[in-house]
Amino acid sequence: MSVLSLAELSKKMAKLDFTMMATRSSNGTMTARPMSNNGDVEYQGDSYFFAYNNSRKIADLRADPHVTLSYTGAVGMLGGPHCL
């Protein structure tokens, strides 16, 4: 397993454009939707995403602010083995 500093990880994370953001909906199910990073902002360890104030994802976040972000990057991006 590769050990990276926050600065090193930040440089790698800045290259990732899309994530799946999972929230818990009002009926208790998990809902995931694609979100995009803003490549014009310097990444320093925090992820910011924009959404319409009256969207379902905002309602979900207000009810339960816990989220899961799932990223995928280039093969071996974090120093792991290249998978085929």
PDB file of N, CA and C in Angstrom:
ATOM      1  N   MET A   1       0.841  -1.164   0.000  1.00  0.00           N
ATOM      2  CA  MET A   1       0.000   0.000   0.000  1.00  0.00           C
ATOM      3  C   MET A   1       0.890   1.231   0.000  1.00  0.00           C
ATOM      4  N   SER A   2       0.539   2.204  -0.802  1.00  0.00           N
ATOM      5  CA  SER A   2       1.291   3.437  -0.913  1.00  0.00           C
ATOM      6  C   SER A   2       0.895   4.410   0.200  1.00  0.00           C
ATOM      7  N   VAL A   3       1.872   5.087   0.774  1.00  0.00           N
ATOM      8  CA  VAL A   3       1.604   6.099   1.791  1.00  0.00           C
ATOM      9  C   VAL A   3       1.918   7.451   1.167  1.00  0.00           C
ATOM     10  N   LEU A   4       0.903   8.311   1.107  1.00  0.00           N
ATOM     11  CA  LEU A   4       1.064   9.626   0.499  1.00  0.00           C
ATOM     12  C   LEU A   4       0.755  10.710   1.514  1.00  0.00           C
ATOM     13  N   SER A   5       1.462  11.825   1.403  1.00  0.00           N
ATOM     14  CA  SER A   5       1.126  12.982   2.231  1.00  0.00           C
ATOM     15  C   SER A   5      -0.126  13.630   1.646  1.00  0.00           C
ATOM     16  N   LEU A   6      -0.773  14.512   2.405  1.00  0.00           N
ATOM     17  CA  LEU A   6      -1.950  15.208   1.903  1.00  0.00           C
ATOM     18  C   LEU A   6      -1.601  16.016   0.655  1.00  0.00           C
ATOM     19  N   ALA A   7      -0.424  16.622   0.623  1.00  0.00           N
ATOM     20  CA  ALA A   7      -0.013  17.397  -0.549  1.00  0.00           C
ATOM     21  C   ALA A   7       0.136  16.503  -1.778  1.00  0.00           C
ATOM     22  N   GLU A   8       0.738  15.327  -1.602  1.00  0.00           N
ATOM     23  CA  GLU A   8       0.911  14.390  -2.720  1.00  0.00           C
ATOM     24  C   GLU A   8      -0.434  13.859  -3.206  1.00  0.00           C
ATOM     25  N   LEU A   9      -1.292  13.495  -2.253  1.00  0.00           N
ATOM     26  CA  LEU A   9      -2.620  12.998  -2.607  1.00  0.00           C
ATOM     27  C   LEU A   9      -3.430  14.089  -3.295  1.00  0.00           C
ATOM     28  N   SER A  10      -3.302  15.331  -2.820  1.00  0.00           N
ATOM     29  CA  SER A  10      -4.022  16.459  -3.425  1.00  0.00           C
ATOM     30  C   SER A  10      -3.657  16.634  -4.884  1.00  0.00           C
ATOM     31  N   LYS A  11      -2.376  16.489  -5.217  1.00  0.00           N
ATOM     32  CA  LYS A  11      -1.950  16.617  -6.615  1.00  0.00           C
ATOM     33  C   LYS A  11      -2.598  15.541  -7.475  1.00  0.00           C
ATOM     34  N   LYS A  12      -2.698  14.326  -6.948  1.00  0.00           N
ATOM     35  CA  LYS A  12      -3.313  13.241  -7.697  1.00  0.00           C
ATOM     36  C   LYS A  12      -4.831  13.419  -7.788  1.00  0.00           C
ATOM     37  N   MET A  13      -5.459  13.852  -6.712  1.00  0.00           N
ATOM     38  CA  MET A  13      -6.909  14.058  -6.696  1.00  0.00           C
ATOM     39  C   MET A  13      -7.318  15.164  -7.667  1.00  0.00           C
ATOM     40  N   ALA A  14      -6.482  16.165  -7.846  1.00  0.00           N
ATOM     41  CA  ALA A  14      -6.808  17.275  -8.743  1.00  0.00           C
ATOM     42  C   ALA A  14      -7.000  16.800 -10.175  1.00  0.00           C
ATOM     43  N   LYS A  15      -6.407  15.663 -10.522  1.00  0.00           N
ATOM     44  CA  LYS A  15      -6.508  15.140 -11.882  1.00  0.00           C
ATOM     45  C   LYS A  15      -7.795  14.344 -12.109  1.00  0.00           C
ATOM     46  N   LEU A  16      -8.523  14.032 -11.036  1.00  0.00           N
ATOM     47  CA  LEU A  16      -9.763  13.273 -11.153  1.00  0.00           C
ATOM     48  C   LEU A  16     -10.912  14.234 -11.410  1.00  0.00           C
ATOM     49  N   ASP A  17     -11.708  13.961 -12.420  1.00  0.00           N
ATOM     50  CA  ASP A  17     -12.800  14.875 -12.738  1.00  0.00           C
ATOM     51  C   ASP A  17     -14.117  14.450 -12.120  1.00  0.00           C
ATOM     52  N   PHE A  18     -14.446  13.170 -12.164  1.00  0.00           N
ATOM     53  CA  PHE A  18     -15.767  12.748 -11.710  1.00  0.00           C
ATOM     54  C   PHE A  18     -15.710  11.878 -10.462  1.00  0.00           C
ATOM     55  N   THR A  19     -16.732  12.029  -9.645  1.00  0.00           N
ATOM     56  CA  THR A  19     -16.938  11.188  -8.474  1.00  0.00           C
ATOM     57  C   THR A  19     -18.407  10.784  -8.441  1.00  0.00           C
ATOM     58  N   MET A  20     -18.695   9.711  -7.754  1.00  0.00           N
ATOM     59  CA  MET A  20     -20.075   9.359  -7.463  1.00  0.00           C
ATOM     60  C   MET A  20     -20.308   9.750  -6.014  1.00  0.00           C
ATOM     61  N   MET A  21     -21.298  10.620  -5.793  1.00  0.00           N
ATOM     62  CA  MET A  21     -21.634  11.060  -4.446  1.00  0.00           C
ATOM     63  C   MET A  21     -22.879  10.305  -4.002  1.00  0.00           C
ATOM     64  N   ALA A  22     -22.751   9.549  -2.914  1.00  0.00           N
ATOM     65  CA  ALA A  22     -23.875   8.768  -2.405  1.00  0.00           C
ATOM     66  C   ALA A  22     -24.430   9.426  -1.148  1.00  0.00           C
ATOM     67  N   THR A  23     -25.748   9.583  -1.107  1.00  0.00           N
ATOM     68  CA  THR A  23     -26.457  10.127   0.044  1.00  0.00           C
ATOM     69  C   THR A  23     -27.568   9.162   0.417  1.00  0.00           C
ATOM     70  N   ARG A  24     -28.129   9.357   1.597  1.00  0.00           N
ATOM     71  CA  ARG A  24     -29.279   8.557   2.016  1.00  0.00           C
ATOM     72  C   ARG A  24     -30.543   9.353   1.709  1.00  0.00           C
ATOM     73  N   SER A  25     -31.470   8.743   0.969  1.00  0.00           N
ATOM     74  CA  SER A  25     -32.705   9.424   0.589  1.00  0.00           C
ATOM     75  C   SER A  25     -33.703   9.384   1.750  1.00  0.00           C
ATOM     76  N   SER A  26     -34.814  10.086   1.598  1.00  0.00           N
ATOM     77  CA  SER A  26     -35.806  10.185   2.669  1.00  0.00           C
ATOM     78  C   SER A  26     -36.414   8.838   3.043  1.00  0.00           C
ATOM     79  N   ASN A  27     -36.416   7.872   2.126  1.00  0.00           N
ATOM     80  CA  ASN A  27     -36.967   6.551   2.451  1.00  0.00           C
ATOM     81  C   ASN A  27     -35.891   5.574   2.954  1.00  0.00           C
ATOM     82  N   GLY A  28     -34.663   6.087   3.164  1.00  0.00           N
ATOM     83  CA  GLY A  28     -33.593   5.281   3.737  1.00  0.00           C
ATOM     84  C   GLY A  28     -32.679   4.591   2.750  1.00  0.00           C
ATOM     85  N   THR A  29     -33.003   4.629   1.466  1.00  0.00           N
ATOM     86  CA  THR A  29     -32.141   3.989   0.476  1.00  0.00           C
ATOM     87  C   THR A  29     -30.961   4.893   0.143  1.00  0.00           C
ATOM     88  N   MET A  30     -29.887   4.277  -0.339  1.00  0.00           N
ATOM     89  CA  MET A  30     -28.727   5.045  -0.783  1.00  0.00           C
ATOM     90  C   MET A  30     -28.942   5.460  -2.229  1.00  0.00           C
ATOM     91  N   THR A  31     -28.623   6.705  -2.523  1.00  0.00           N
ATOM     92  CA  THR A  31     -28.755   7.238  -3.873  1.00  0.00           C
ATOM     93  C   THR A  31     -27.407   7.818  -4.281  1.00  0.00           C
ATOM     94  N   ALA A  32     -26.912   7.443  -5.453  1.00  0.00           N
ATOM     95  CA  ALA A  32     -25.629   7.954  -5.932  1.00  0.00           C
ATOM     96  C   ALA A  32     -25.837   8.700  -7.234  1.00  0.00           C
ATOM     97  N   ARG A  33     -25.093   9.772  -7.376  1.00  0.00           N
ATOM     98  CA  ARG A  33     -25.153  10.541  -8.624  1.00  0.00           C
ATOM     99  C   ARG A  33     -23.763  11.059  -8.952  1.00  0.00           C
ATOM    100  N   PRO A  34     -23.481  11.212 -10.259  1.00  0.00           N
ATOM    101  CA  PRO A  34     -22.159  11.712 -10.656  1.00  0.00           C
ATOM    102  C   PRO A  34     -22.030  13.196 -10.345  1.00  0.00           C
ATOM    103  N   MET A  35     -20.869  13.565  -9.875  1.00  0.00           N
ATOM    104  CA  MET A  35     -20.550  14.966  -9.607  1.00  0.00           C
ATOM    105  C   MET A  35     -19.186  15.238 -10.247  1.00  0.00           C
ATOM    106  N   SER A  36     -18.949  16.480 -10.615  1.00  0.00           N
ATOM    107  CA  SER A  36     -17.699  16.842 -11.273  1.00  0.00           C
ATOM    108  C   SER A  36     -16.898  17.813 -10.416  1.00  0.00           C
ATOM    109  N   ASN A  37     -15.590  17.577 -10.339  1.00  0.00           N
ATOM    110  CA  ASN A  37     -14.691  18.525  -9.687  1.00  0.00           C
ATOM    111  C   ASN A  37     -14.505  19.741 -10.565  1.00  0.00           C
ATOM    112  N   ASN A  38     -14.220  20.859  -9.953  1.00  0.00           N
ATOM    113  CA  ASN A  38     -13.900  22.075 -10.697  1.00  0.00           C
ATOM    114  C   ASN A  38     -12.391  22.133 -10.834  1.00  0.00           C
ATOM    115  N   GLY A  39     -11.886  21.847 -12.022  1.00  0.00           N
ATOM    116  CA  GLY A  39     -10.451  21.820 -12.267  1.00  0.00           C
ATOM    117  C   GLY A  39      -9.764  23.169 -12.175  1.00  0.00           C
ATOM    118  N   ASP A  40     -10.547  24.253 -12.061  1.00  0.00           N
ATOM    119  CA  ASP A  40      -9.965  25.590 -11.964  1.00  0.00           C
ATOM    120  C   ASP A  40      -9.632  25.977 -10.527  1.00  0.00           C
ATOM    121  N   VAL A  41      -9.987  25.127  -9.563  1.00  0.00           N
ATOM    122  CA  VAL A  41      -9.756  25.426  -8.154  1.00  0.00           C
ATOM    123  C   VAL A  41      -8.600  24.580  -7.662  1.00  0.00           C
ATOM    124  N   GLU A  42      -7.676  25.189  -6.928  1.00  0.00           N
ATOM    125  CA  GLU A  42      -6.541  24.445  -6.401  1.00  0.00           C
ATOM    126  C   GLU A  42      -7.022  23.502  -5.306  1.00  0.00           C
ATOM    127  N   TYR A  43      -6.776  22.214  -5.476  1.00  0.00           N
ATOM    128  CA  TYR A  43      -7.224  21.208  -4.525  1.00  0.00           C
ATOM    129  C   TYR A  43      -6.282  21.157  -3.332  1.00  0.00           C
ATOM    130  N   GLN A  44      -6.848  21.322  -2.121  1.00  0.00           N
ATOM    131  CA  GLN A  44      -6.037  21.293  -0.909  1.00  0.00           C
ATOM    132  C   GLN A  44      -6.620  20.325   0.123  1.00  0.00           C
ATOM    133  N   GLY A  45      -7.343  19.318  -0.327  1.00  0.00           N
ATOM    134  CA  GLY A  45      -7.861  18.319   0.590  1.00  0.00           C
ATOM    135  C   GLY A  45      -9.365  18.362   0.797  1.00  0.00           C
ATOM    136  N   ASP A  46     -10.028  19.438   0.413  1.00  0.00           N
ATOM    137  CA  ASP A  46     -11.480  19.545   0.519  1.00  0.00           C
ATOM    138  C   ASP A  46     -12.088  19.442  -0.866  1.00  0.00           C
ATOM    139  N   SER A  47     -13.231  18.785  -0.952  1.00  0.00           N
ATOM    140  CA  SER A  47     -13.941  18.682  -2.232  1.00  0.00           C
ATOM    141  C   SER A  47     -15.206  19.524  -2.158  1.00  0.00           C
ATOM    142  N   TYR A  48     -15.431  20.346  -3.160  1.00  0.00           N
ATOM    143  CA  TYR A  48     -16.610  21.187  -3.233  1.00  0.00           C
ATOM    144  C   TYR A  48     -17.370  20.863  -4.514  1.00  0.00           C
ATOM    145  N   PHE A  49     -18.687  20.766  -4.390  1.00  0.00           N
ATOM    146  CA  PHE A  49     -19.542  20.487  -5.529  1.00  0.00           C
ATOM    147  C   PHE A  49     -20.698  21.474  -5.503  1.00  0.00           C
ATOM    148  N   PHE A  50     -21.173  21.839  -6.656  1.00  0.00           N
ATOM    149  CA  PHE A  50     -22.270  22.788  -6.759  1.00  0.00           C
ATOM    150  C   PHE A  50     -23.545  22.060  -7.138  1.00  0.00           C
ATOM    151  N   ALA A  51     -24.654  22.517  -6.566  1.00  0.00           N
ATOM    152  CA  ALA A  51     -25.956  21.915  -6.856  1.00  0.00           C
ATOM    153  C   ALA A  51     -27.028  22.980  -6.673  1.00  0.00           C
ATOM    154  N   TYR A  52     -28.157  22.796  -7.334  1.00  0.00           N
ATOM    155  CA  TYR A  52     -29.276  23.705  -7.150  1.00  0.00           C
ATOM    156  C   TYR A  52     -29.833  23.536  -5.743  1.00  0.00           C
ATOM    157  N   ASN A  53     -30.150  24.627  -5.093  1.00  0.00           N
ATOM    158  CA  ASN A  53     -30.629  24.635  -3.724  1.00  0.00           C
ATOM    159  C   ASN A  53     -31.879  23.781  -3.526  1.00  0.00           C
ATOM    160  N   ASN A  54     -32.722  23.702  -4.543  1.00  0.00           N
ATOM    161  CA  ASN A  54     -33.974  22.947  -4.409  1.00  0.00           C
ATOM    162  C   ASN A  54     -33.875  21.532  -5.003  1.00  0.00           C
ATOM    163  N   SER A  55     -32.653  21.030  -5.198  1.00  0.00           N
ATOM    164  CA  SER A  55     -32.483  19.692  -5.781  1.00  0.00           C
ATOM    165  C   SER A  55     -32.656  18.613  -4.721  1.00  0.00           C
ATOM    166  N   ARG A  56     -32.913  17.406  -5.173  1.00  0.00           N
ATOM    167  CA  ARG A  56     -33.096  16.257  -4.274  1.00  0.00           C
ATOM    168  C   ARG A  56     -31.824  16.003  -3.465  1.00  0.00           C
ATOM    169  N   LYS A  57     -30.654  16.148  -4.085  1.00  0.00           N
ATOM    170  CA  LYS A  57     -29.416  15.873  -3.350  1.00  0.00           C
ATOM    171  C   LYS A  57     -29.239  16.823  -2.178  1.00  0.00           C
ATOM    172  N   ILE A  58     -29.664  18.069  -2.322  1.00  0.00           N
ATOM    173  CA  ILE A  58     -29.572  19.033  -1.217  1.00  0.00           C
ATOM    174  C   ILE A  58     -30.547  18.654  -0.115  1.00  0.00           C
ATOM    175  N   ALA A  59     -31.760  18.234  -0.478  1.00  0.00           N
ATOM    176  CA  ALA A  59     -32.725  17.767   0.529  1.00  0.00           C
ATOM    177  C   ALA A  59     -32.167  16.563   1.281  1.00  0.00           C
ATOM    178  N   ASP A  60     -31.544  15.640   0.550  1.00  0.00           N
ATOM    179  CA  ASP A  60     -30.934  14.468   1.184  1.00  0.00           C
ATOM    180  C   ASP A  60     -29.834  14.888   2.163  1.00  0.00           C
ATOM    181  N   LEU A  61     -28.989  15.834   1.747  1.00  0.00           N
ATOM    182  CA  LEU A  61     -27.879  16.295   2.597  1.00  0.00           C
ATOM    183  C   LEU A  61     -28.370  17.028   3.836  1.00  0.00           C
ATOM    184  N   ARG A  62     -29.451  17.781   3.700  1.00  0.00           N
ATOM    185  CA  ARG A  62     -29.998  18.476   4.869  1.00  0.00           C
ATOM    186  C   ARG A  62     -30.554  17.482   5.880  1.00  0.00           C
ATOM    187  N   ALA A  63     -31.157  16.409   5.398  1.00  0.00           N
ATOM    188  CA  ALA A  63     -31.728  15.396   6.283  1.00  0.00           C
ATOM    189  C   ALA A  63     -30.643  14.530   6.928  1.00  0.00           C
ATOM    190  N   ASP A  64     -29.580  14.243   6.181  1.00  0.00           N
ATOM    191  CA  ASP A  64     -28.477  13.411   6.679  1.00  0.00           C
ATOM    192  C   ASP A  64     -27.205  13.845   5.963  1.00  0.00           C
ATOM    193  N   PRO A  65     -26.330  14.613   6.635  1.00  0.00           N
ATOM    194  CA  PRO A  65     -25.150  15.181   5.968  1.00  0.00           C
ATOM    195  C   PRO A  65     -24.021  14.185   5.692  1.00  0.00           C
ATOM    196  N   HIS A  66     -24.179  12.921   6.053  1.00  0.00           N
ATOM    197  CA  HIS A  66     -23.139  11.926   5.782  1.00  0.00           C
ATOM    198  C   HIS A  66     -23.189  11.516   4.310  1.00  0.00           C
ATOM    199  N   VAL A  67     -22.047  11.549   3.652  1.00  0.00           N
ATOM    200  CA  VAL A  67     -21.967  11.161   2.250  1.00  0.00           C
ATOM    201  C   VAL A  67     -20.800  10.211   2.047  1.00  0.00           C
ATOM    202  N   THR A  68     -20.833   9.529   0.916  1.00  0.00           N
ATOM    203  CA  THR A  68     -19.706   8.738   0.462  1.00  0.00           C
ATOM    204  C   THR A  68     -19.331   9.247  -0.915  1.00  0.00           C
ATOM    205  N   LEU A  69     -18.036   9.501  -1.125  1.00  0.00           N
ATOM    206  CA  LEU A  69     -17.532   9.899  -2.439  1.00  0.00           C
ATOM    207  C   LEU A  69     -16.700   8.748  -2.975  1.00  0.00           C
ATOM    208  N   SER A  70     -17.014   8.324  -4.170  1.00  0.00           N
ATOM    209  CA  SER A  70     -16.314   7.209  -4.802  1.00  0.00           C
ATOM    210  C   SER A  70     -15.621   7.720  -6.057  1.00  0.00           C
ATOM    211  N   TYR A  71     -14.299   7.683  -6.050  1.00  0.00           N
ATOM    212  CA  TYR A  71     -13.500   8.146  -7.186  1.00  0.00           C
ATOM    213  C   TYR A  71     -12.885   6.948  -7.896  1.00  0.00           C
ATOM    214  N   THR A  72     -12.603   7.133  -9.153  1.00  0.00           N
ATOM    215  CA  THR A  72     -11.807   6.158  -9.872  1.00  0.00           C
ATOM    216  C   THR A  72     -10.742   6.937 -10.636  1.00  0.00           C
ATOM    217  N   GLY A  73      -9.551   6.405 -10.655  1.00  0.00           N
ATOM    218  CA  GLY A  73      -8.460   7.102 -11.315  1.00  0.00           C
ATOM    219  C   GLY A  73      -7.746   6.201 -12.293  1.00  0.00           C
ATOM    220  N   ALA A  74      -6.680   6.715 -12.819  1.00  0.00           N
ATOM    221  CA  ALA A  74      -5.871   5.952 -13.767  1.00  0.00           C
ATOM    222  C   ALA A  74      -5.302   4.718 -13.080  1.00  0.00           C
ATOM    223  N   VAL A  75      -5.079   3.681 -13.833  1.00  0.00           N
ATOM    224  CA  VAL A  75      -4.513   2.445 -13.302  1.00  0.00           C
ATOM    225  C   VAL A  75      -3.181   2.755 -12.626  1.00  0.00           C
ATOM    226  N   GLY A  76      -3.026   2.279 -11.393  1.00  0.00           N
ATOM    227  CA  GLY A  76      -1.792   2.489 -10.670  1.00  0.00           C
ATOM    228  C   GLY A  76      -1.593   3.913 -10.168  1.00  0.00           C
ATOM    229  N   MET A  77      -2.642   4.720 -10.213  1.00  0.00           N
ATOM    230  CA  MET A  77      -2.519   6.129  -9.857  1.00  0.00           C
ATOM    231  C   MET A  77      -1.986   6.343  -8.446  1.00  0.00           C
ATOM    232  N   LEU A  78      -2.394   5.518  -7.500  1.00  0.00           N
ATOM    233  CA  LEU A  78      -1.978   5.691  -6.117  1.00  0.00           C
ATOM    234  C   LEU A  78      -0.800   4.793  -5.761  1.00  0.00           C
ATOM    235  N   GLY A  79      -0.118   4.310  -6.776  1.00  0.00           N
ATOM    236  CA  GLY A  79       1.071   3.507  -6.547  1.00  0.00           C
ATOM    237  C   GLY A  79       0.800   2.027  -6.464  1.00  0.00           C
ATOM    238  N   GLY A  80      -0.461   1.637  -6.626  1.00  0.00           N
ATOM    239  CA  GLY A  80      -0.827   0.229  -6.572  1.00  0.00           C
ATOM    240  C   GLY A  80      -0.460  -0.477  -7.861  1.00  0.00           C
ATOM    241  N   PRO A  81      -0.712  -1.779  -7.895  1.00  0.00           N
ATOM    242  CA  PRO A  81      -0.372  -2.545  -9.095  1.00  0.00           C
ATOM    243  C   PRO A  81      -1.278  -2.172 -10.268  1.00  0.00           C
ATOM    244  N   HIS A  82      -0.742  -2.308 -11.441  1.00  0.00           N
ATOM    245  CA  HIS A  82      -1.528  -2.088 -12.652  1.00  0.00           C
ATOM    246  C   HIS A  82      -2.439  -3.287 -12.855  1.00  0.00           C
ATOM    247  N   CYS A  83      -3.739  -3.042 -12.881  1.00  0.00           N
ATOM    248  CA  CYS A  83      -4.706  -4.133 -13.049  1.00  0.00           C
ATOM    249  C   CYS A  83      -5.129  -4.239 -14.502  1.00  0.00           C
ATOM    250  N   LEU A  84      -5.378  -5.433 -14.955  1.00  0.00           N
ATOM    251  CA  LEU A  84      -5.844  -5.641 -16.326  1.00  0.00           C
ATOM    252  C   LEU A  84      -7.293  -5.999 -16.306  1.00  0.00           C
TER     253      LEU A  84
END
